[in-house]
GROMACS .gro file of C-alpha atoms in nm:
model
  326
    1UNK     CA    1   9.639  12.526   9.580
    2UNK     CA    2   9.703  12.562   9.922
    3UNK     CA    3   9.656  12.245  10.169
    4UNK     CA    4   9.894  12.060  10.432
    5UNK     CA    5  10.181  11.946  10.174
    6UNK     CA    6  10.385  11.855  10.498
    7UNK     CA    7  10.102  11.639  10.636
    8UNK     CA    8  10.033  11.507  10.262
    9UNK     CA    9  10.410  11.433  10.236
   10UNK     CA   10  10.435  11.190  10.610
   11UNK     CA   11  10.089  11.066  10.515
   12UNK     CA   12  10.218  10.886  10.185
   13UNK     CA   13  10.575  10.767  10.398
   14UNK     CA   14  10.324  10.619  10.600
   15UNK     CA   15  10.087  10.471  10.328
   16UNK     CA   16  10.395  10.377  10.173
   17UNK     CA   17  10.568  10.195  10.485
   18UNK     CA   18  10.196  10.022  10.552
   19UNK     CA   19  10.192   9.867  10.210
   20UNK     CA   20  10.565   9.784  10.188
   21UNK     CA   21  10.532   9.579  10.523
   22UNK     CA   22  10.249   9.445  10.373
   23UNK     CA   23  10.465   9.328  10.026
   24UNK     CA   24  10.780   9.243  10.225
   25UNK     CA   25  10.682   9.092  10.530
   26UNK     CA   26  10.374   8.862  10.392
   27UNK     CA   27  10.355   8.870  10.012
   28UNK     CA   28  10.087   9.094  10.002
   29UNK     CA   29   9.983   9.326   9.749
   30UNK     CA   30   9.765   9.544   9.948
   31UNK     CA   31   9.398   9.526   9.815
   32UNK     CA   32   9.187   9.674  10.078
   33UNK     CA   33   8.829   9.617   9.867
   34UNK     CA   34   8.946   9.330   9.826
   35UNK     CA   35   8.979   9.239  10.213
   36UNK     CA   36   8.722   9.425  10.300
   37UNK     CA   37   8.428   9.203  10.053
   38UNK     CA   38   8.631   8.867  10.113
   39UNK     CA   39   8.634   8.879  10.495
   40UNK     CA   40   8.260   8.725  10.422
   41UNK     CA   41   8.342   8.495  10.205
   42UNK     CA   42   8.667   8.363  10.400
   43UNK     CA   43   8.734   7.965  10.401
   44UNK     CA   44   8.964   7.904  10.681
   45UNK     CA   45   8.965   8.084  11.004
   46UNK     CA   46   9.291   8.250  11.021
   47UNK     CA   47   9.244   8.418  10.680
   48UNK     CA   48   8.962   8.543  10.828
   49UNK     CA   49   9.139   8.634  11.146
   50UNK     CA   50   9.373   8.832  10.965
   51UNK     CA   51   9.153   8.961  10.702
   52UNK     CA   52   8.969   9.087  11.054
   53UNK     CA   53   9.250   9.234  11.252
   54UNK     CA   54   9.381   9.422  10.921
   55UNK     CA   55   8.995   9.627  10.872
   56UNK     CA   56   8.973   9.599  11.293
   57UNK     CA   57   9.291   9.796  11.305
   58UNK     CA   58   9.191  10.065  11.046
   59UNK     CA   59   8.849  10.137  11.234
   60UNK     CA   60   9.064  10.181  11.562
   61UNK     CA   61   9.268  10.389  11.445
   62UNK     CA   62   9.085  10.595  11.286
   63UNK     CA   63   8.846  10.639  11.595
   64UNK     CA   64   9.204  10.702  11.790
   65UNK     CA   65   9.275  10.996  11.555
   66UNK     CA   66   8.917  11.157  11.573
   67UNK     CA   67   8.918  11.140  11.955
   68UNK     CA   68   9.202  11.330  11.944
   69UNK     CA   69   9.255  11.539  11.645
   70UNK     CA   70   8.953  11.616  11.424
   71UNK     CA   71   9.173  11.741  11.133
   72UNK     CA   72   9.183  11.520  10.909
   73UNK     CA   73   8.818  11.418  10.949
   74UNK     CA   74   8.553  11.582  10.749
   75UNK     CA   75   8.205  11.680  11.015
   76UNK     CA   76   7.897  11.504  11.013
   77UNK     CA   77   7.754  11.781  10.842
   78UNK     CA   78   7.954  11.752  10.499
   79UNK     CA   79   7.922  11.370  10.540
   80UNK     CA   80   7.486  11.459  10.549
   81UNK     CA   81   7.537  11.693  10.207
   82UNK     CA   82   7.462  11.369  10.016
   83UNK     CA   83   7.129  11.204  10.050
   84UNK     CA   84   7.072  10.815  10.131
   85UNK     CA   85   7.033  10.740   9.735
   86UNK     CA   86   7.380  10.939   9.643
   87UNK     CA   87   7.549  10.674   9.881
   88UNK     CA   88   7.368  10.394   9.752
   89UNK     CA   89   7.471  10.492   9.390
   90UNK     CA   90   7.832  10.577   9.497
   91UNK     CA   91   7.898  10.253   9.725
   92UNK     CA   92   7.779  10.015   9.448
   93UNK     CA   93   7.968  10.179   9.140
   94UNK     CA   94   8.283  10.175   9.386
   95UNK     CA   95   8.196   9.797   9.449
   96UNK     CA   96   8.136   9.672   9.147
   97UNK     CA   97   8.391   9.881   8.909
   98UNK     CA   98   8.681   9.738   9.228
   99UNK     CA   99   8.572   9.396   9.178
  100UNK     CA  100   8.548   9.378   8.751
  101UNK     CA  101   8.904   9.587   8.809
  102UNK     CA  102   9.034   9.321   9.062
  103UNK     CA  103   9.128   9.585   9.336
  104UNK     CA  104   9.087   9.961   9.465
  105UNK     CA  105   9.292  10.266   9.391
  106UNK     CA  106   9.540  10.154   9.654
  107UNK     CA  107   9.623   9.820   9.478
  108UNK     CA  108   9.653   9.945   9.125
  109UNK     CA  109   9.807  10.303   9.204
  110UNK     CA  110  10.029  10.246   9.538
  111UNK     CA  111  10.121   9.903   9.454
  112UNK     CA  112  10.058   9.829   9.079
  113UNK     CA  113  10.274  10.131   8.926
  114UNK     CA  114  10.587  10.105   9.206
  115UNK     CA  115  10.615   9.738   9.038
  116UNK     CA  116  10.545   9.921   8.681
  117UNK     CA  117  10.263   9.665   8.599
  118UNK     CA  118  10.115   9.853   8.293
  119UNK     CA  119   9.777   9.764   8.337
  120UNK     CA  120   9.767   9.908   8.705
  121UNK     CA  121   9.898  10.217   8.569
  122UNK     CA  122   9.647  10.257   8.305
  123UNK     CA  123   9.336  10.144   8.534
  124UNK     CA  124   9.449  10.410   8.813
  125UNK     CA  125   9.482  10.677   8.549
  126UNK     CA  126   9.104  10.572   8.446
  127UNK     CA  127   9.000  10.591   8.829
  128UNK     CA  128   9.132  10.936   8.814
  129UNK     CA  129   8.983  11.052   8.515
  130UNK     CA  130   8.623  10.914   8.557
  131UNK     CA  131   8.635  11.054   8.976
  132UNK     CA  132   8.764  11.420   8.785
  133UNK     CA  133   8.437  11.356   8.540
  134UNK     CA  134   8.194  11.305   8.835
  135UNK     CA  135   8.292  11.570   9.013
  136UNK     CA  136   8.121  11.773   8.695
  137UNK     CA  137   7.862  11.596   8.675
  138UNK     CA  138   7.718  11.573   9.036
  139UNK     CA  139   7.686  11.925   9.053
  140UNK     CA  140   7.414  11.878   8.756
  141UNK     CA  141   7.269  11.534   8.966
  142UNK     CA  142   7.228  11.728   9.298
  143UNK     CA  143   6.860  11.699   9.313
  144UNK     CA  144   6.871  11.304   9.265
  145UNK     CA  145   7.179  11.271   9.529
  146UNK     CA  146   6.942  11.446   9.784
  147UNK     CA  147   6.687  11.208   9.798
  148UNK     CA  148   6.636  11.054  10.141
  149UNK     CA  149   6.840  11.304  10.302
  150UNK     CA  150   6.940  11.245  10.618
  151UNK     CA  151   7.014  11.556  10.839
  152UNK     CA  152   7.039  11.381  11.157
  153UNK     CA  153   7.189  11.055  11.249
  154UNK     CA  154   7.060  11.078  11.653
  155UNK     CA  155   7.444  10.915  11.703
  156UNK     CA  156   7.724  11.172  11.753
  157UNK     CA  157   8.037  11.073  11.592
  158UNK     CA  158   8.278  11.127  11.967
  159UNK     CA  159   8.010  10.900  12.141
  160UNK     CA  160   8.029  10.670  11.842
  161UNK     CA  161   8.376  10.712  11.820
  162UNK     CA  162   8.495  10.591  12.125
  163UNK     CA  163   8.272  10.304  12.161
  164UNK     CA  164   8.393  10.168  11.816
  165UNK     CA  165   8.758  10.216  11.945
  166UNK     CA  166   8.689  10.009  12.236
  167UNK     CA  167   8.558   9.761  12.052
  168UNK     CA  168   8.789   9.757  11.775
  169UNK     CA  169   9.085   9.703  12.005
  170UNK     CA  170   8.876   9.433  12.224
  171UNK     CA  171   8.839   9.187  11.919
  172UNK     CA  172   9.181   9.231  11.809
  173UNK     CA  173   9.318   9.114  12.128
  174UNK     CA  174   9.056   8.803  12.085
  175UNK     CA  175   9.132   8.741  11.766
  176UNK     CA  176   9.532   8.721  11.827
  177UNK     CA  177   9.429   8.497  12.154
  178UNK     CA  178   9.270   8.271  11.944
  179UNK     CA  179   9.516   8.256  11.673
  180UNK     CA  180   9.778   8.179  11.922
  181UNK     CA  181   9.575   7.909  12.115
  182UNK     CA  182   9.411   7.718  11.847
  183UNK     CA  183   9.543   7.755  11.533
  184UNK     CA  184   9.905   7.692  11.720
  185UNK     CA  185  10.103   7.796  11.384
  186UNK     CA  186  10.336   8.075  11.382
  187UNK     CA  187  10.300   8.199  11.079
  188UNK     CA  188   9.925   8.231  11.073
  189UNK     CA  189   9.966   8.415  11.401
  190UNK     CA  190  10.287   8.629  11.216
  191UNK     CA  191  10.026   8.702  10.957
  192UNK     CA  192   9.818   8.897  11.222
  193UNK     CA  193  10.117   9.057  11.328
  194UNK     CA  194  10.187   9.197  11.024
  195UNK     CA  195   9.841   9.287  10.922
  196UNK     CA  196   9.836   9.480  11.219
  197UNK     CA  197  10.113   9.674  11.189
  198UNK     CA  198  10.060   9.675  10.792
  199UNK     CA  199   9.706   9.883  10.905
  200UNK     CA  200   9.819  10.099  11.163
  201UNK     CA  201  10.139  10.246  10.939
  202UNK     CA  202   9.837  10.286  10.629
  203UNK     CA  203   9.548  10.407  10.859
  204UNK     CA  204   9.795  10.696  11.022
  205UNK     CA  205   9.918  10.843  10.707
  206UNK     CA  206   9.540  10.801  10.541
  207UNK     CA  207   9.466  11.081  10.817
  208UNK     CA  208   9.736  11.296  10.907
  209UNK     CA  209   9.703  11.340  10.477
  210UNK     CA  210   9.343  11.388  10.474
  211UNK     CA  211   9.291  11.098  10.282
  212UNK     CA  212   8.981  11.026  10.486
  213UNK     CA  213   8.823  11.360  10.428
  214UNK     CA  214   8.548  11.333  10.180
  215UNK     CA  215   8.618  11.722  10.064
  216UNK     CA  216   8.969  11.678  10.031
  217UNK     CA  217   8.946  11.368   9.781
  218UNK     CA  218   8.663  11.590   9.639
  219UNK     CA  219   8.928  11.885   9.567
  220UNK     CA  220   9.189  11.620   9.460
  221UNK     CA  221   8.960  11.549   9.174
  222UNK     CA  222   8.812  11.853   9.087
  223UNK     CA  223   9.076  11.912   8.837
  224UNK     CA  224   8.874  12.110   8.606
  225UNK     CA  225   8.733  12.380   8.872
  226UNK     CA  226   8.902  12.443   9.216
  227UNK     CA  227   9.195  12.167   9.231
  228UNK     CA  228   9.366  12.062   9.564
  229UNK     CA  229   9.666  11.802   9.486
  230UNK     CA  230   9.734  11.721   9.856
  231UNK     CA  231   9.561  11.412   9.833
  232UNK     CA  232   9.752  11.330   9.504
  233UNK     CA  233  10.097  11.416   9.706
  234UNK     CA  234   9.996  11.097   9.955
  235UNK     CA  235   9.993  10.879   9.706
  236UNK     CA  236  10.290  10.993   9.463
  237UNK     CA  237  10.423  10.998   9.820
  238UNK     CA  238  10.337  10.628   9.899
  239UNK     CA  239  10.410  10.528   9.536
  240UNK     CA  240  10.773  10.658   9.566
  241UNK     CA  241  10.836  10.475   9.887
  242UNK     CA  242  10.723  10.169   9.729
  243UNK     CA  243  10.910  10.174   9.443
  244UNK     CA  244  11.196  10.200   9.630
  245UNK     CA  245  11.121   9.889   9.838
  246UNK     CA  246  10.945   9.656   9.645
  247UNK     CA  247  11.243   9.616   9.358
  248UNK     CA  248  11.466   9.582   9.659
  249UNK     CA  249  11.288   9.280   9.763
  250UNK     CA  250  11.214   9.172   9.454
  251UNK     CA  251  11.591   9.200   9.325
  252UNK     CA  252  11.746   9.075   9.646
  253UNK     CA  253  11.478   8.790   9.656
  254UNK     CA  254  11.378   8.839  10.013
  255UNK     CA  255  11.173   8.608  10.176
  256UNK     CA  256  10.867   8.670  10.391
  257UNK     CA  257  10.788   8.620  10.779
  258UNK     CA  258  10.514   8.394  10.685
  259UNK     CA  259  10.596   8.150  10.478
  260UNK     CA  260  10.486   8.245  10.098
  261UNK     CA  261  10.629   8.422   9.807
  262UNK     CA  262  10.559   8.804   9.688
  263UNK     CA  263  10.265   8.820   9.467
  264UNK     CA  264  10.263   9.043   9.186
  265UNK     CA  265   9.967   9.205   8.938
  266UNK     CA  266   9.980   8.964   8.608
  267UNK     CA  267   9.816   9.094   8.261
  268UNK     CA  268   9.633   8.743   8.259
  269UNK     CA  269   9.447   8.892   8.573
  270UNK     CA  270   9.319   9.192   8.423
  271UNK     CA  271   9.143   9.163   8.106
  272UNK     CA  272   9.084   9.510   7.904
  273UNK     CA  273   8.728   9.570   7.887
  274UNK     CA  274   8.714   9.426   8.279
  275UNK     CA  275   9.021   9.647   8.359
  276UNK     CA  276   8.870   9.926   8.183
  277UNK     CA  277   8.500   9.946   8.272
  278UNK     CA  278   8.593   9.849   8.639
  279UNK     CA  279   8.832  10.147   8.652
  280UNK     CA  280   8.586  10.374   8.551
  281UNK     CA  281   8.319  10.273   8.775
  282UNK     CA  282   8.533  10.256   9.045
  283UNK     CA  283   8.596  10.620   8.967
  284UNK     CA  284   8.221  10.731   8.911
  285UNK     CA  285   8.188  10.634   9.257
  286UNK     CA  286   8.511  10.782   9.396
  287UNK     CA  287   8.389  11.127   9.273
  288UNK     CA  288   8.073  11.116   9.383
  289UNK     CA  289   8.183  10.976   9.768
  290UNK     CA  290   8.496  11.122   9.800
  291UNK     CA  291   8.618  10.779   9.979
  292UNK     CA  292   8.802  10.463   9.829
  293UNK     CA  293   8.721  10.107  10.057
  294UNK     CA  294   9.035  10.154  10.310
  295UNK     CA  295   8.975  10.522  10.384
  296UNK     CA  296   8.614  10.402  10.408
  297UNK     CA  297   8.679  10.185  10.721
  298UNK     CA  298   8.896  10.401  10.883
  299UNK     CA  299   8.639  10.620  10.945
  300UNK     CA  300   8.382  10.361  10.944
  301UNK     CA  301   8.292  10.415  11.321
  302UNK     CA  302   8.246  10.780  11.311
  303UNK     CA  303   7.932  10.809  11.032
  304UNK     CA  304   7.666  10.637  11.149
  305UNK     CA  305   7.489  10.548  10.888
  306UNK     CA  306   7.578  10.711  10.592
  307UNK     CA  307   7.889  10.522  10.566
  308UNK     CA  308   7.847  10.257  10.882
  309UNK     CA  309   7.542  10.089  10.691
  310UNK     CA  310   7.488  10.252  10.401
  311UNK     CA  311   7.824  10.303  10.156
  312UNK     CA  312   7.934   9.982  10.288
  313UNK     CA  313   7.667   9.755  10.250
  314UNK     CA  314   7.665   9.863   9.883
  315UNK     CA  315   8.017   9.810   9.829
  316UNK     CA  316   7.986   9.481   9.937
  317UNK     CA  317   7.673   9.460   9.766
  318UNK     CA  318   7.831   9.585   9.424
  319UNK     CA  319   8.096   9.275   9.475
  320UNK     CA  320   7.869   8.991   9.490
  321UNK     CA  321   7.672   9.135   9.163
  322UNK     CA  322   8.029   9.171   9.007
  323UNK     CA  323   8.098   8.825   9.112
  324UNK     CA  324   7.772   8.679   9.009
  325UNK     CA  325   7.782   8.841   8.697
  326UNK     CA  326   8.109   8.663   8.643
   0.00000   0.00000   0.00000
């Protein structure tokens, strides 16, 4: 069990500052599926400035990170071990289970249990479980997950890299330029601000605890055969922080910088059989991709297109069925 606990344990103080200045600043239960399918569907423009910056911010610095320290990145190579049809399979389940389950394993495990909201407890413990289960069972589904195979991309990930970065950090500056001179509000422009910051605490402690690394989440939930728990340490990490904060501002009744109260998970939002089958799709395809959505656009602009056009596409795609089917 040996791994980077010391990297693991400033990765989920990170996590765990993003998503506190996420809850205490703006409200905001972090839900990155949730951002990351609704920035499509977005019905005023500074939600979907915001919505923007906050996945904009993730990609940049995740590219930042790889340009300069490839640890907590797994190659292209381990990224290629799964065919085209293994990503399709993965993306959707992850899609679809995150929408019936009305967020990711961020939303119901770093922010759900630090505000002890039962049902978040129960549908990250499900995640877990049915990610541990796939990691058994893709080792008997190895011949389907290598159909359409793709050894070679033709893009390197540094090249790739550093024109995402560019980018990345281009639009954000647009974005906040436009905020400022047409929306002329300041707290739509404070909720850039603090979806900025919000994704560059979260993306930095993704990496520096390998939550970005396909193998590592792999090992985190290969609890039956070869178990690595520093993955698990970022987010007990994270979780702890939280709890500390949250109840502070929810017991001191702090306001935010933006004009809105805290939200909270409710039982009304998560019926059981929703709760329960989304949980366990959601893990299916956890196991079987080794990312969850926000690790997934962090290192969206290295893995081109395995998870570029591929994985995310049919995240996405998994949503709208969810949502049609509701």
């Amino acid at each position: 069990m040996g791994g980077d606990v010391g990297g693991a344990v400033l990765g989920g103080v990170l996590v765990g500052v993003g998503t506190s200045i996420n809850y205490a600043l703006a409200g905001r239960l972090t839900n990155n599926f949730k951002i990351m399918s609704r920035i499509l569907t977005c019905k005023s423009s500074w939600s979907l400035y915001w919505k923007s910056c906050y996945m904009l911010v993730l990609i940049f610095v995740g590219c930042l990170f790889f340009l300069t320290d490839k640890k907590g990145f797994d190659d292209a190579g381990e990224i290629g071990k799964m065919g085209a049809l293994g990503w399709i399979i993965a993306g959707f389940l992850v899609g679809f289970g995150a929408k019936l389950a009305g967020g990711c394993s961020t939303y119901h495990g770093i922010c759900g249990i630090p505000l002890f909201n039962i049902p978040s407890a129960l549908g990250f413990l499900v995640m877990l479980l049915a990610g541990a289960g796939m990691t058994v069972l893709k080792k008997k589904m190895q011949k389907v997950l290598d159909i359409a195979k793709i050894d070679k991309a033709g893009l390197e990930p540094e090249t790739l890299a550093k024109f995402m970065a560019v980018v990345a950090a281009v639009l954000i500056v647009l974005i906040l330029i436009l905020t400022i001179c047409k929306e002329k509000d300041r707290y739509k422009t404070r909720h850039i601000i603090v979806a900025v910051a919000s994704g560059a605490f979260y993306a930095s402690g993704s990496v520096l605890g390998t939550k970005t690394k396909k193998s590592a989440n792999e090992k985190m939930l290969s609890f039956f055969d070869g178990f690595e728990p520093t993955v698990l340490y970022v987010y007990l990490v994270a979780m702890a922080v939280n709890v500390i904060v949250f109840n502070l501002v929810r017991r001191n009744s702090m306001t935010t910088l933006v004009g809105v109260g805290h939200r909270e998970p409710k039982w009304r939002d998560h019926y059981p059989w929703r709760l329960f089958v989304g949980a366990l799709c959601f893990g299916l395809g956890w196991g079987l991709s080794g990312l969850t959505p926000g690790p997934t656009m962090i290192v969206f602009g290295l893995y081109f297109p395995h998870v570029m056009i591929i994985y995310v596409a049919l995240i996405i795609g998994g949503y709208f069925l969810a949502k049609f089917l509701d």
